[in-house]
PDB file of C-alpha atoms in Angstrom:
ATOM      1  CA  UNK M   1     -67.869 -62.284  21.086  1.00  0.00           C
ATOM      2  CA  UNK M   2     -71.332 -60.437  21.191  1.00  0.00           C
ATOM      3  CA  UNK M   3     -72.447 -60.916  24.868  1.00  0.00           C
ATOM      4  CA  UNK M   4     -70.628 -58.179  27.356  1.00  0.00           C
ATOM      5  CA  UNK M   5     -70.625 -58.039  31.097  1.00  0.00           C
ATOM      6  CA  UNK M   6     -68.611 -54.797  31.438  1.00  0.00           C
ATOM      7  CA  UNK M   7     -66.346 -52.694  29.558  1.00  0.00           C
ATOM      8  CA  UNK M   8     -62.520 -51.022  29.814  1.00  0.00           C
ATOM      9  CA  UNK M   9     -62.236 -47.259  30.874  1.00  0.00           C
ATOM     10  CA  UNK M  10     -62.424 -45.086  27.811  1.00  0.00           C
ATOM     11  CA  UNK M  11     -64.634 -47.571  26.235  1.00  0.00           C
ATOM     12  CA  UNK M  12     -68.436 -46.625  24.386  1.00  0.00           C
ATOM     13  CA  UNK M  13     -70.273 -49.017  26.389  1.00  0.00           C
ATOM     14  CA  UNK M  14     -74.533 -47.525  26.111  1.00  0.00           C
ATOM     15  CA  UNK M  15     -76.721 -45.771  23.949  1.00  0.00           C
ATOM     16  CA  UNK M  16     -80.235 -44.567  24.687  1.00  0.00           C
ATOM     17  CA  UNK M  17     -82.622 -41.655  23.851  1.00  0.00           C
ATOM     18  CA  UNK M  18     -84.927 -39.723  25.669  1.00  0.00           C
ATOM     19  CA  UNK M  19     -88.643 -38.441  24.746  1.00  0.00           C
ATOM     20  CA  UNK M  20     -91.533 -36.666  26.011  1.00  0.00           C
ATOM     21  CA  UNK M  21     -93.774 -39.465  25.679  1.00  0.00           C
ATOM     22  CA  UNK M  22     -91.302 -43.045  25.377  1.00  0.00           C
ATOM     23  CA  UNK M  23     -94.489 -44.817  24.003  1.00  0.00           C
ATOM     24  CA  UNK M  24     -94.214 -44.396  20.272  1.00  0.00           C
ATOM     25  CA  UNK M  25     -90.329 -44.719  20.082  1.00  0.00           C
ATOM     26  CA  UNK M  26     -90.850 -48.029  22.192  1.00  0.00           C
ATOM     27  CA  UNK M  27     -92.921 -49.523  19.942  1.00  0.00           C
ATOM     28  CA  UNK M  28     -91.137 -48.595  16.865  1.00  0.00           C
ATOM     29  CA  UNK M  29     -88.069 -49.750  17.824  1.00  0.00           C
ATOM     30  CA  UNK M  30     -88.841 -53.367  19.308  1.00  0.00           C
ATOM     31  CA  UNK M  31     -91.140 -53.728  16.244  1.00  0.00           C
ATOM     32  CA  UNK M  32     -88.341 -53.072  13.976  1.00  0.00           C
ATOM     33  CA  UNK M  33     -85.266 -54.666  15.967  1.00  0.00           C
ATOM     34  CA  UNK M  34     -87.666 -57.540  17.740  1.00  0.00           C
ATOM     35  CA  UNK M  35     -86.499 -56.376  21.253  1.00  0.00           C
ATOM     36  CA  UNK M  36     -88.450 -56.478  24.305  1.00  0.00           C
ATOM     37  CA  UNK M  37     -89.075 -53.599  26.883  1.00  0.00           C
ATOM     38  CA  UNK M  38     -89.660 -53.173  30.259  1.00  0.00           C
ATOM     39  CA  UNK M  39     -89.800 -50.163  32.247  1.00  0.00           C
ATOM     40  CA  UNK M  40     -87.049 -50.340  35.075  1.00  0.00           C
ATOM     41  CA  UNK M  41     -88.535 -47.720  37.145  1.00  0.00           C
ATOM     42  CA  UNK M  42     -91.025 -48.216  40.321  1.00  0.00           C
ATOM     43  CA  UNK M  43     -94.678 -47.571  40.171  1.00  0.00           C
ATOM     44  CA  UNK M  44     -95.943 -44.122  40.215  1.00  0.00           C
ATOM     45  CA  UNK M  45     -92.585 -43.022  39.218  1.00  0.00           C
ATOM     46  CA  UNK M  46     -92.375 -39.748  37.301  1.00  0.00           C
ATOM     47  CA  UNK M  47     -90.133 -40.862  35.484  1.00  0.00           C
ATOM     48  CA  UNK M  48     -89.975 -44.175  32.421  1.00  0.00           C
ATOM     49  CA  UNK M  49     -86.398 -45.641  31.838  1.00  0.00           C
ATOM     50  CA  UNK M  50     -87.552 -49.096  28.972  1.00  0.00           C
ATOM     51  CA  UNK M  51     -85.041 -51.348  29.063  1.00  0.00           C
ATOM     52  CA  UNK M  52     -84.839 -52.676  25.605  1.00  0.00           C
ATOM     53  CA  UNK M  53     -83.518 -56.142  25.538  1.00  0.00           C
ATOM     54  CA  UNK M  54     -82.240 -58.558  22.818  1.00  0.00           C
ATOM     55  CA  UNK M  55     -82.471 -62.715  24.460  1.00  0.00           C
ATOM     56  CA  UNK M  56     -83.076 -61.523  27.619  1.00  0.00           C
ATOM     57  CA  UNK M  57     -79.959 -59.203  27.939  1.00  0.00           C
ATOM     58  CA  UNK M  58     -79.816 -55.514  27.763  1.00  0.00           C
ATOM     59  CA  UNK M  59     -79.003 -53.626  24.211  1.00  0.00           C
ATOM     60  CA  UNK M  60     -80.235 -50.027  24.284  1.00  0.00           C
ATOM     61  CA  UNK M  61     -82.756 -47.862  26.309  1.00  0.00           C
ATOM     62  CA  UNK M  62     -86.024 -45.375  25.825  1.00  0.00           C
ATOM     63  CA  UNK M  63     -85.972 -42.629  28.637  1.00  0.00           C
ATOM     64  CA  UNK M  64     -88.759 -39.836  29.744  1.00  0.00           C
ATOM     65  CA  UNK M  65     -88.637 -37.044  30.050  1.00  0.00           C
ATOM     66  CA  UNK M  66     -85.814 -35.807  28.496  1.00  0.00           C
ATOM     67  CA  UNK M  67     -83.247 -34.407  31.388  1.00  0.00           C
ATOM     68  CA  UNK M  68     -82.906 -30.835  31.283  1.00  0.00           C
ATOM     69  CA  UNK M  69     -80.015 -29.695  29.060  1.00  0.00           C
ATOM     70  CA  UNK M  70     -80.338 -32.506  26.860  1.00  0.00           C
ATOM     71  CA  UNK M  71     -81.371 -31.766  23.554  1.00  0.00           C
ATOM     72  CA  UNK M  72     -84.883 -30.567  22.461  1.00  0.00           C
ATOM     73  CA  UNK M  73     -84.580 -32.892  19.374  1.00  0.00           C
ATOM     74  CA  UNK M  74     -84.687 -36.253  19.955  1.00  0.00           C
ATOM     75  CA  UNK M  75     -81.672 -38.269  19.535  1.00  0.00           C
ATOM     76  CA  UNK M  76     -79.785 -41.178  20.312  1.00  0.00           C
ATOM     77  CA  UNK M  77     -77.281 -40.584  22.755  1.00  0.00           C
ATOM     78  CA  UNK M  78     -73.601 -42.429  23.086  1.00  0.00           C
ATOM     79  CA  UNK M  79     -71.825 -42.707  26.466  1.00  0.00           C
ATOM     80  CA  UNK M  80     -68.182 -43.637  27.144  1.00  0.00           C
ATOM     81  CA  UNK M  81     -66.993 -45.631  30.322  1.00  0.00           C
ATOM     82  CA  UNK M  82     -64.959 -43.872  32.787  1.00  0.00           C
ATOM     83  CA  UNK M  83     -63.598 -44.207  36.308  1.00  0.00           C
ATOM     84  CA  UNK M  84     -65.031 -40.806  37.517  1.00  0.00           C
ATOM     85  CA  UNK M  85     -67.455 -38.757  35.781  1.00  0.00           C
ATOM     86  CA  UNK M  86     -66.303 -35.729  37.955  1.00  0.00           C
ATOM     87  CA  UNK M  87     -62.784 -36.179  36.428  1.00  0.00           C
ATOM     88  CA  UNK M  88     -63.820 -36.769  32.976  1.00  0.00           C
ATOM     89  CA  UNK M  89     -65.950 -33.255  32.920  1.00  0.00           C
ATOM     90  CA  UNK M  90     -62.586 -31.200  34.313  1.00  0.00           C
ATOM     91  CA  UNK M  91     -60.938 -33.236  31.687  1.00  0.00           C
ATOM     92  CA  UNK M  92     -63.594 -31.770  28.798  1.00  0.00           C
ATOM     93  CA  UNK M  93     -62.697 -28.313  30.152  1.00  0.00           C
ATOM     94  CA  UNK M  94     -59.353 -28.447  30.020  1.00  0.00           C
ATOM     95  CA  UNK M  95     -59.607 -29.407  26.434  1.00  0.00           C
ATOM     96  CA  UNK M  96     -61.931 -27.378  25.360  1.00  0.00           C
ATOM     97  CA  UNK M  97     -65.159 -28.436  25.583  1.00  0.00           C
ATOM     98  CA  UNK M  98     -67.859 -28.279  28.086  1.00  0.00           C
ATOM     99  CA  UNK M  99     -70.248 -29.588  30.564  1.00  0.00           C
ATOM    100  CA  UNK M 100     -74.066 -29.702  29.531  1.00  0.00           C
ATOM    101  CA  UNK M 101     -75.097 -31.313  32.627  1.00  0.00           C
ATOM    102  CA  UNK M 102     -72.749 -31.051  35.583  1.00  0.00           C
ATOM    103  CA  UNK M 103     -72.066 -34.725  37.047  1.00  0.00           C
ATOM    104  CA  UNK M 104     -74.406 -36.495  38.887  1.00  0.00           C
ATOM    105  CA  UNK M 105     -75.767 -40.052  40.677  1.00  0.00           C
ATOM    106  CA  UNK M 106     -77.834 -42.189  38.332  1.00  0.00           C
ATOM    107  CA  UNK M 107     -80.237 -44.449  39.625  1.00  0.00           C
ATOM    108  CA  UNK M 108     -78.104 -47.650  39.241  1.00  0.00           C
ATOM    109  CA  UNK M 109     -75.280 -46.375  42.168  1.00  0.00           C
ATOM    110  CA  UNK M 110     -73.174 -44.960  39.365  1.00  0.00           C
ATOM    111  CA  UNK M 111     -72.729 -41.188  38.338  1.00  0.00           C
ATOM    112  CA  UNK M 112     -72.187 -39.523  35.218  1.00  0.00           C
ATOM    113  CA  UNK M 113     -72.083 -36.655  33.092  1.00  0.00           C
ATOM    114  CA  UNK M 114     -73.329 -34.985  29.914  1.00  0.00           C
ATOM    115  CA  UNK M 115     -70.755 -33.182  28.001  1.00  0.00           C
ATOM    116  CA  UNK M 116     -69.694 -31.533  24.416  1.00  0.00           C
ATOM    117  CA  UNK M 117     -66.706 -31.707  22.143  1.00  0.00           C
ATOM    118  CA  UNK M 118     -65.725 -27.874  20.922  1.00  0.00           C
ATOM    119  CA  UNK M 119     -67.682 -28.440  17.967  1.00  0.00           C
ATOM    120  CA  UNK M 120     -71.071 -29.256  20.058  1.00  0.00           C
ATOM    121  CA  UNK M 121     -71.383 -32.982  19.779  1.00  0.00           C
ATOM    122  CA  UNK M 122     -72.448 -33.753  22.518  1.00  0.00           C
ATOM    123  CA  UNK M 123     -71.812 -37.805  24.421  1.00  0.00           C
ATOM    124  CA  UNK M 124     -72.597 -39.425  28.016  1.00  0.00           C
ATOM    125  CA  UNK M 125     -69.420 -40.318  30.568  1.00  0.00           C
ATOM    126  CA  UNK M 126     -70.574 -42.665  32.714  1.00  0.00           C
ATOM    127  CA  UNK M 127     -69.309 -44.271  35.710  1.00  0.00           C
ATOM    128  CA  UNK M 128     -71.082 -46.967  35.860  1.00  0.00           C
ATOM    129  CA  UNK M 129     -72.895 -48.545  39.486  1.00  0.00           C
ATOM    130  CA  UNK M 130     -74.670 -51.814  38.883  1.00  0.00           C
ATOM    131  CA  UNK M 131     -75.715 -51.686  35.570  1.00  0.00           C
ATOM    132  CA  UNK M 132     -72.675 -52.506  33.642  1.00  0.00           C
ATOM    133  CA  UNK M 133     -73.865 -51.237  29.637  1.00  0.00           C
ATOM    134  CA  UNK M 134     -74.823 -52.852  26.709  1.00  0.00           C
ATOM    135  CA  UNK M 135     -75.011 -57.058  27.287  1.00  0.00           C
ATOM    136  CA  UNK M 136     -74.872 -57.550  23.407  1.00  0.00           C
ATOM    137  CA  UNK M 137     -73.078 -56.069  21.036  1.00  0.00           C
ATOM    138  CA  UNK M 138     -72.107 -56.899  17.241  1.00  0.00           C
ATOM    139  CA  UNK M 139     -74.972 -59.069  15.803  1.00  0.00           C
ATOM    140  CA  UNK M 140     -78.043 -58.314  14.372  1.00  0.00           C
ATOM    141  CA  UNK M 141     -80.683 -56.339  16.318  1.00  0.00           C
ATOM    142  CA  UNK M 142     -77.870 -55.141  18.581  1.00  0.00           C
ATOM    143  CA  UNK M 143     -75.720 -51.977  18.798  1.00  0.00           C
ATOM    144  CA  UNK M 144     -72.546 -51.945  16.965  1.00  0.00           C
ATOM    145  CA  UNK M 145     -70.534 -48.753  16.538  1.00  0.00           C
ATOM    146  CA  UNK M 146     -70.931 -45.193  17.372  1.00  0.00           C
ATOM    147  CA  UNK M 147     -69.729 -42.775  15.175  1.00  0.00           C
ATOM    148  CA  UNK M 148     -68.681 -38.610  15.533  1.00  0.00           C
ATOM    149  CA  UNK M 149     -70.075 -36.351  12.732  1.00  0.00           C
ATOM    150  CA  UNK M 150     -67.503 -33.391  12.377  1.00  0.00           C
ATOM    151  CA  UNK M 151     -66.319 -30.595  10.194  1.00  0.00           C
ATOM    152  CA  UNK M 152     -62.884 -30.731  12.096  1.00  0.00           C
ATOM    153  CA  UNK M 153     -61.758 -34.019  12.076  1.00  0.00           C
ATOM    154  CA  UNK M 154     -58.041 -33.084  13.281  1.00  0.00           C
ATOM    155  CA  UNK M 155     -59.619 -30.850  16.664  1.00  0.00           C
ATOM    156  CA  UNK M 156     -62.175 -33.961  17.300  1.00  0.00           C
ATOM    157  CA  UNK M 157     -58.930 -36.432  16.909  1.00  0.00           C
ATOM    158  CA  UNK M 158     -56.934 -33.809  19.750  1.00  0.00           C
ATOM    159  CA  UNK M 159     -59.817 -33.639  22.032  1.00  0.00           C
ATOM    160  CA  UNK M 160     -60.920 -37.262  22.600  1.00  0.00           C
ATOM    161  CA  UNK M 161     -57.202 -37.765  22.752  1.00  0.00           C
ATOM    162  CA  UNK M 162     -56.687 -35.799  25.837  1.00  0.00           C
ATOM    163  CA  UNK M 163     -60.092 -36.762  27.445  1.00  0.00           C
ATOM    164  CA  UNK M 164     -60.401 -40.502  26.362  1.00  0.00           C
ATOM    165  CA  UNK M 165     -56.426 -41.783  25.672  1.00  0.00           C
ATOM    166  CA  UNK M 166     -58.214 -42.709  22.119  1.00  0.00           C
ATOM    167  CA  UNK M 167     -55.324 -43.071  18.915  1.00  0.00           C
ATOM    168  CA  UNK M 168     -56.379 -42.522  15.649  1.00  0.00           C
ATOM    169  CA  UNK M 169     -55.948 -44.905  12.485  1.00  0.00           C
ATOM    170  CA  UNK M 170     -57.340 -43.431   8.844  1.00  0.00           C
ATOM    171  CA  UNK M 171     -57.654 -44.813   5.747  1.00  0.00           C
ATOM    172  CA  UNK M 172     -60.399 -44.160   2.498  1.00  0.00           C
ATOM    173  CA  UNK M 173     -64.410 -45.166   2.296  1.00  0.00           C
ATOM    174  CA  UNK M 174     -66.147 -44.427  -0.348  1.00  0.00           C
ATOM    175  CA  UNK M 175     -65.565 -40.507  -1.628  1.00  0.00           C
ATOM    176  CA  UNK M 176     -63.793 -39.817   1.725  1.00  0.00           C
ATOM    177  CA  UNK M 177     -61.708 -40.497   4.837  1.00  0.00           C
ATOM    178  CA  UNK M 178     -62.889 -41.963   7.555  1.00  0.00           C
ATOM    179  CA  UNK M 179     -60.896 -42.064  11.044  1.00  0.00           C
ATOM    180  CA  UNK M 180     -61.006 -45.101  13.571  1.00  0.00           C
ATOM    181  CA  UNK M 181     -60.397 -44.469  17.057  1.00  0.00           C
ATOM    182  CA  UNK M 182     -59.052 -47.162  19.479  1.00  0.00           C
ATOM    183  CA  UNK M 183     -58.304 -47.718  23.011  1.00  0.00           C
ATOM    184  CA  UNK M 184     -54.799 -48.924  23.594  1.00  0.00           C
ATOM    185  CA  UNK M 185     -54.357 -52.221  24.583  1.00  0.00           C
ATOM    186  CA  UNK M 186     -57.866 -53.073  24.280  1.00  0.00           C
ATOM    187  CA  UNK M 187     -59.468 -56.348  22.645  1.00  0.00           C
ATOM    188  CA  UNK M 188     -62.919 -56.334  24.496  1.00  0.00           C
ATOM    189  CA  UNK M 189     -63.938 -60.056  24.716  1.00  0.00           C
ATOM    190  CA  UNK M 190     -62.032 -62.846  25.726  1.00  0.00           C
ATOM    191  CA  UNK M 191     -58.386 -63.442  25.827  1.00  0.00           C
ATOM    192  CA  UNK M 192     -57.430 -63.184  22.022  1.00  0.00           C
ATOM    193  CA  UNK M 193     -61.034 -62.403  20.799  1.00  0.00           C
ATOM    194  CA  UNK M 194     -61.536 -58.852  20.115  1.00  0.00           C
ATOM    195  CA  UNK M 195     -65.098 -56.629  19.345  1.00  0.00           C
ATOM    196  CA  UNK M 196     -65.550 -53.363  17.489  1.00  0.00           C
ATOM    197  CA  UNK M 197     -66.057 -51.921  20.916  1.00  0.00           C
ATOM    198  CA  UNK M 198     -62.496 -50.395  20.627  1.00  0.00           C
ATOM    199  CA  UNK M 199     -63.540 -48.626  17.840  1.00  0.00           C
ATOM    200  CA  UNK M 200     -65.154 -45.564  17.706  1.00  0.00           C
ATOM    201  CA  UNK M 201     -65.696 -44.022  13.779  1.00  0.00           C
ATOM    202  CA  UNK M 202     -65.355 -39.927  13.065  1.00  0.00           C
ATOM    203  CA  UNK M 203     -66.431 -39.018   9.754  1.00  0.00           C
ATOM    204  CA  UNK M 204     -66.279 -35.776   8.458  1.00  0.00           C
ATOM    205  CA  UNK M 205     -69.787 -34.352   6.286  1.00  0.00           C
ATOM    206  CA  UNK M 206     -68.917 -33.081   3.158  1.00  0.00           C
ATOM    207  CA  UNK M 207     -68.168 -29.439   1.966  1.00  0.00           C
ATOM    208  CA  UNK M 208     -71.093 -27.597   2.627  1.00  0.00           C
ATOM    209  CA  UNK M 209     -72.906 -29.716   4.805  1.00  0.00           C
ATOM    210  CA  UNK M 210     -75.320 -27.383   7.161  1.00  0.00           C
ATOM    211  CA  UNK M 211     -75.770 -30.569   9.780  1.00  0.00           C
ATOM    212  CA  UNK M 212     -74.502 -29.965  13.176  1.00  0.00           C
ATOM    213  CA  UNK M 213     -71.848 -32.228  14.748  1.00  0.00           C
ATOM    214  CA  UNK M 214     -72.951 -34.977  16.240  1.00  0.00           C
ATOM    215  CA  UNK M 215     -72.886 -38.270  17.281  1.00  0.00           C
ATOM    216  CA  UNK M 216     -74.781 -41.147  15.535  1.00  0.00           C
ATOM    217  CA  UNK M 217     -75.516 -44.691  16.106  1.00  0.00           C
ATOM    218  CA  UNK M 218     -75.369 -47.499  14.390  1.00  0.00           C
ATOM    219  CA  UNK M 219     -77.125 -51.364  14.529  1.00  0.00           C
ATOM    220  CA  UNK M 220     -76.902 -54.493  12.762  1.00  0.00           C
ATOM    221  CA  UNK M 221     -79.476 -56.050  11.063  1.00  0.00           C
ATOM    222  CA  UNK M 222     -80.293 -59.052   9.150  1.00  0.00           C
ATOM    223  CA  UNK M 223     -81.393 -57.024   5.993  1.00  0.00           C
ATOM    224  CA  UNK M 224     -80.921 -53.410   5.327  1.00  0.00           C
ATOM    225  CA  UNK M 225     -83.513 -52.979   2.842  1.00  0.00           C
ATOM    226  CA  UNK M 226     -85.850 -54.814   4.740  1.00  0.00           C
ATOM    227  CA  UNK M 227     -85.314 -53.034   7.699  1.00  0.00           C
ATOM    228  CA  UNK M 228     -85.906 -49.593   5.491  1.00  0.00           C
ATOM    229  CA  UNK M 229     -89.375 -51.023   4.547  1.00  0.00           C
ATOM    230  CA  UNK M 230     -90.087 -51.700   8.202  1.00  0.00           C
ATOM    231  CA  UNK M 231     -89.403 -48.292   9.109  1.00  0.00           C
ATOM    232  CA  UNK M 232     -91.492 -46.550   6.977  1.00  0.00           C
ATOM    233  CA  UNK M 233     -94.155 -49.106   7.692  1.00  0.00           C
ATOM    234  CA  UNK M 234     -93.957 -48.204  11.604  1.00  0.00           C
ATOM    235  CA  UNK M 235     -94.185 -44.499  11.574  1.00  0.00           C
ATOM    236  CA  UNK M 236     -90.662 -43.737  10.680  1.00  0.00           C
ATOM    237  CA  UNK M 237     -88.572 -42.773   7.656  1.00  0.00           C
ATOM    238  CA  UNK M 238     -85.979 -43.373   5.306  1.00  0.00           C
ATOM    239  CA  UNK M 239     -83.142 -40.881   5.343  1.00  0.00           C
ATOM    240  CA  UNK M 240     -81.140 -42.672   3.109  1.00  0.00           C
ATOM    241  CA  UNK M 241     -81.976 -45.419   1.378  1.00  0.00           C
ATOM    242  CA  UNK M 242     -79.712 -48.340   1.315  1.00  0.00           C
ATOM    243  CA  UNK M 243     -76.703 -48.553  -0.231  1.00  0.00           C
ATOM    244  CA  UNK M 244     -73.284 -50.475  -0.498  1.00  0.00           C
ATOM    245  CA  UNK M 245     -70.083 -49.926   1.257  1.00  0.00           C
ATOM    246  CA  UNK M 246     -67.284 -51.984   1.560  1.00  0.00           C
ATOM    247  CA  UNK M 247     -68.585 -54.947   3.695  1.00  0.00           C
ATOM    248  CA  UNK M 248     -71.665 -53.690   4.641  1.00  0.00           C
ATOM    249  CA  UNK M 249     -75.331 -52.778   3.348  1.00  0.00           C
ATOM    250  CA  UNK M 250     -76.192 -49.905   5.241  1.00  0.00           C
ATOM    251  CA  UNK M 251     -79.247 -47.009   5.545  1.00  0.00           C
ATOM    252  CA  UNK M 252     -79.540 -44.054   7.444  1.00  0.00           C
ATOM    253  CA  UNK M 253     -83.840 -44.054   8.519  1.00  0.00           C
ATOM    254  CA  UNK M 254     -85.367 -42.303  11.386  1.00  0.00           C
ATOM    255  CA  UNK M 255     -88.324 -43.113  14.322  1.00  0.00           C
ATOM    256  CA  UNK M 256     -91.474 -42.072  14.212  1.00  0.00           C
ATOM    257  CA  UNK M 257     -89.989 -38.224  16.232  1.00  0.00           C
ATOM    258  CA  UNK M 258     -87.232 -37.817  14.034  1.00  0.00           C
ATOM    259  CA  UNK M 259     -84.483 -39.154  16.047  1.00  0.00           C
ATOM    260  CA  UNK M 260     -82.044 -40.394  13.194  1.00  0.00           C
ATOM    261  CA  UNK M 261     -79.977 -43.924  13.642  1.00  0.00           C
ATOM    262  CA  UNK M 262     -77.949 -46.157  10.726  1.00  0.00           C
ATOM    263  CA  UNK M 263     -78.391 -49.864  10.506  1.00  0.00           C
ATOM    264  CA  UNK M 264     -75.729 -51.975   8.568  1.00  0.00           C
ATOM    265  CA  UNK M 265     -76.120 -55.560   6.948  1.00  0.00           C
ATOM    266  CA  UNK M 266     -72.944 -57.684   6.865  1.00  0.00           C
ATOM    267  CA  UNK M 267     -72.246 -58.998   3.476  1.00  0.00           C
ATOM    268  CA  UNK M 268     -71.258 -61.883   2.380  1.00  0.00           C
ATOM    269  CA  UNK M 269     -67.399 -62.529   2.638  1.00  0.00           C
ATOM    270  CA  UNK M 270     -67.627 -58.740   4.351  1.00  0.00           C
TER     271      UNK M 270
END
């Protein structure tokens, strides 16, 4: 089931990014995912917030300017649904990590926070008001699966543990491991019809590896090489060009400022 209206506690539920100037990235990205955008907040506002929509429903966001404490690079940005974003950020603490921006109200009548794992990677806990996160997931053009980029796999699997209740399943892609986290208990759609929104992917680089942890995101699409040609085409780039995995088609490619995302093409009997 693609379309959402709300997710469980412990749950990724939104992704969005933030830039200086919102124009470019908004163009790029409902060029190359066919989304429409409208900017949410009132006129003369200081401040842009682009809904990015997929049928009319919400998928994904472009923000400006980017909140202090976020950071300076632009990124995509992953946040997790939680009852209280003031509890959450003691949680972080008490596990080790730490608050980048201390909790606060967001303009929907929620709150939430900005914090890091002990590694750095840093993700959104949101207690959500009125808007109630992505409204499509898992289909083309829409947001599928976020994923934690780590040298410690074994710390990250501890710390989300104690902050989010996630368990762990591993098994082997490719040259390497990759770990699954889940939600207990949770099957996101209807009665009997679970999502991929349970799942939350940690990979760890390999040896050597000078990237700092972080969190990525990942789309569908229609055609991963297609979607590489677009990208290049509007401004962006190709970080890594695509390639096969089991089930998927999948390249790594970047906007127009650098912000890096992966899109993945569902194969045939995948």
């Amino acid at each position: 089931m693609s379309e959402r209206d709300g997710y469980q506690t412990g749950v990724p539920c939104w992704v969005d990014t933030w830039r200086a100037n919102p124009d470019e990235a908004v163009e790029f990205y409902t060029e190359l995912f066919g989304w429409d955008a409208q900017d949410t907040m009132p006129p003369g506002s200081p401040r842009s917030y682009y809904m990015c929509r997929l049928r009319g429903r919400d998928v994904a966001a472009v923000g400006a300017p980017v909140p202090e404490g976020a950071p300076a690079q632009p990124a995509w940005a992953t946040y997790v649904w939680v009852d209280n974003a003031d509890d959450t950020a003691a949680k972080v603490i008490a596990a080790g990590g730490s608050v980048v921006v201390e909790p606060f109200d967001s303009l929907d009548g929620g709150r939430m926070a900005i914090v890091a794992d002990p590694a750095g990677a840093v993700l959104g806990a949101w207690q959500p008001g009125a808007h109630k996160g992505a409204e499509v997931v898992n289909e083309p053009s829409a947001w599928a699966m976020s994923m934690l980029n780590t040298h410690d796999a074994e710390s990250a699997k501890t710390f989300y543990g104690d902050v989010f209740g996630w368990e762990t399943d591993t098994f082997e892609m490719g040259d390497g491991q990759i770990a699954l986290w889940r939600v207990p208990g949770y099957v996101g759609g209807e009665p009997g019809q679970p999502v991929s929104r349970e799942v939350v992917g940690v990979m760890a680089p390999a040896p050597g590896d000078d990237v700092a942890p972080h969190w990525s995101v990942n789309f569908w699409i229609d055609d991963a090489d297609a979607a590489a040609e677009n990208a290049g085409r509007l401004g962006g780039n190709v970080v890594t060009p695509p390639h096969d995995l089991p089930g998927f088609r999948e390249a790594v490619l970047a906007d127009p400022e650098g912000a890096t995302f992966s899109v993945s093409q569902l194969k045939a009997g995948g």
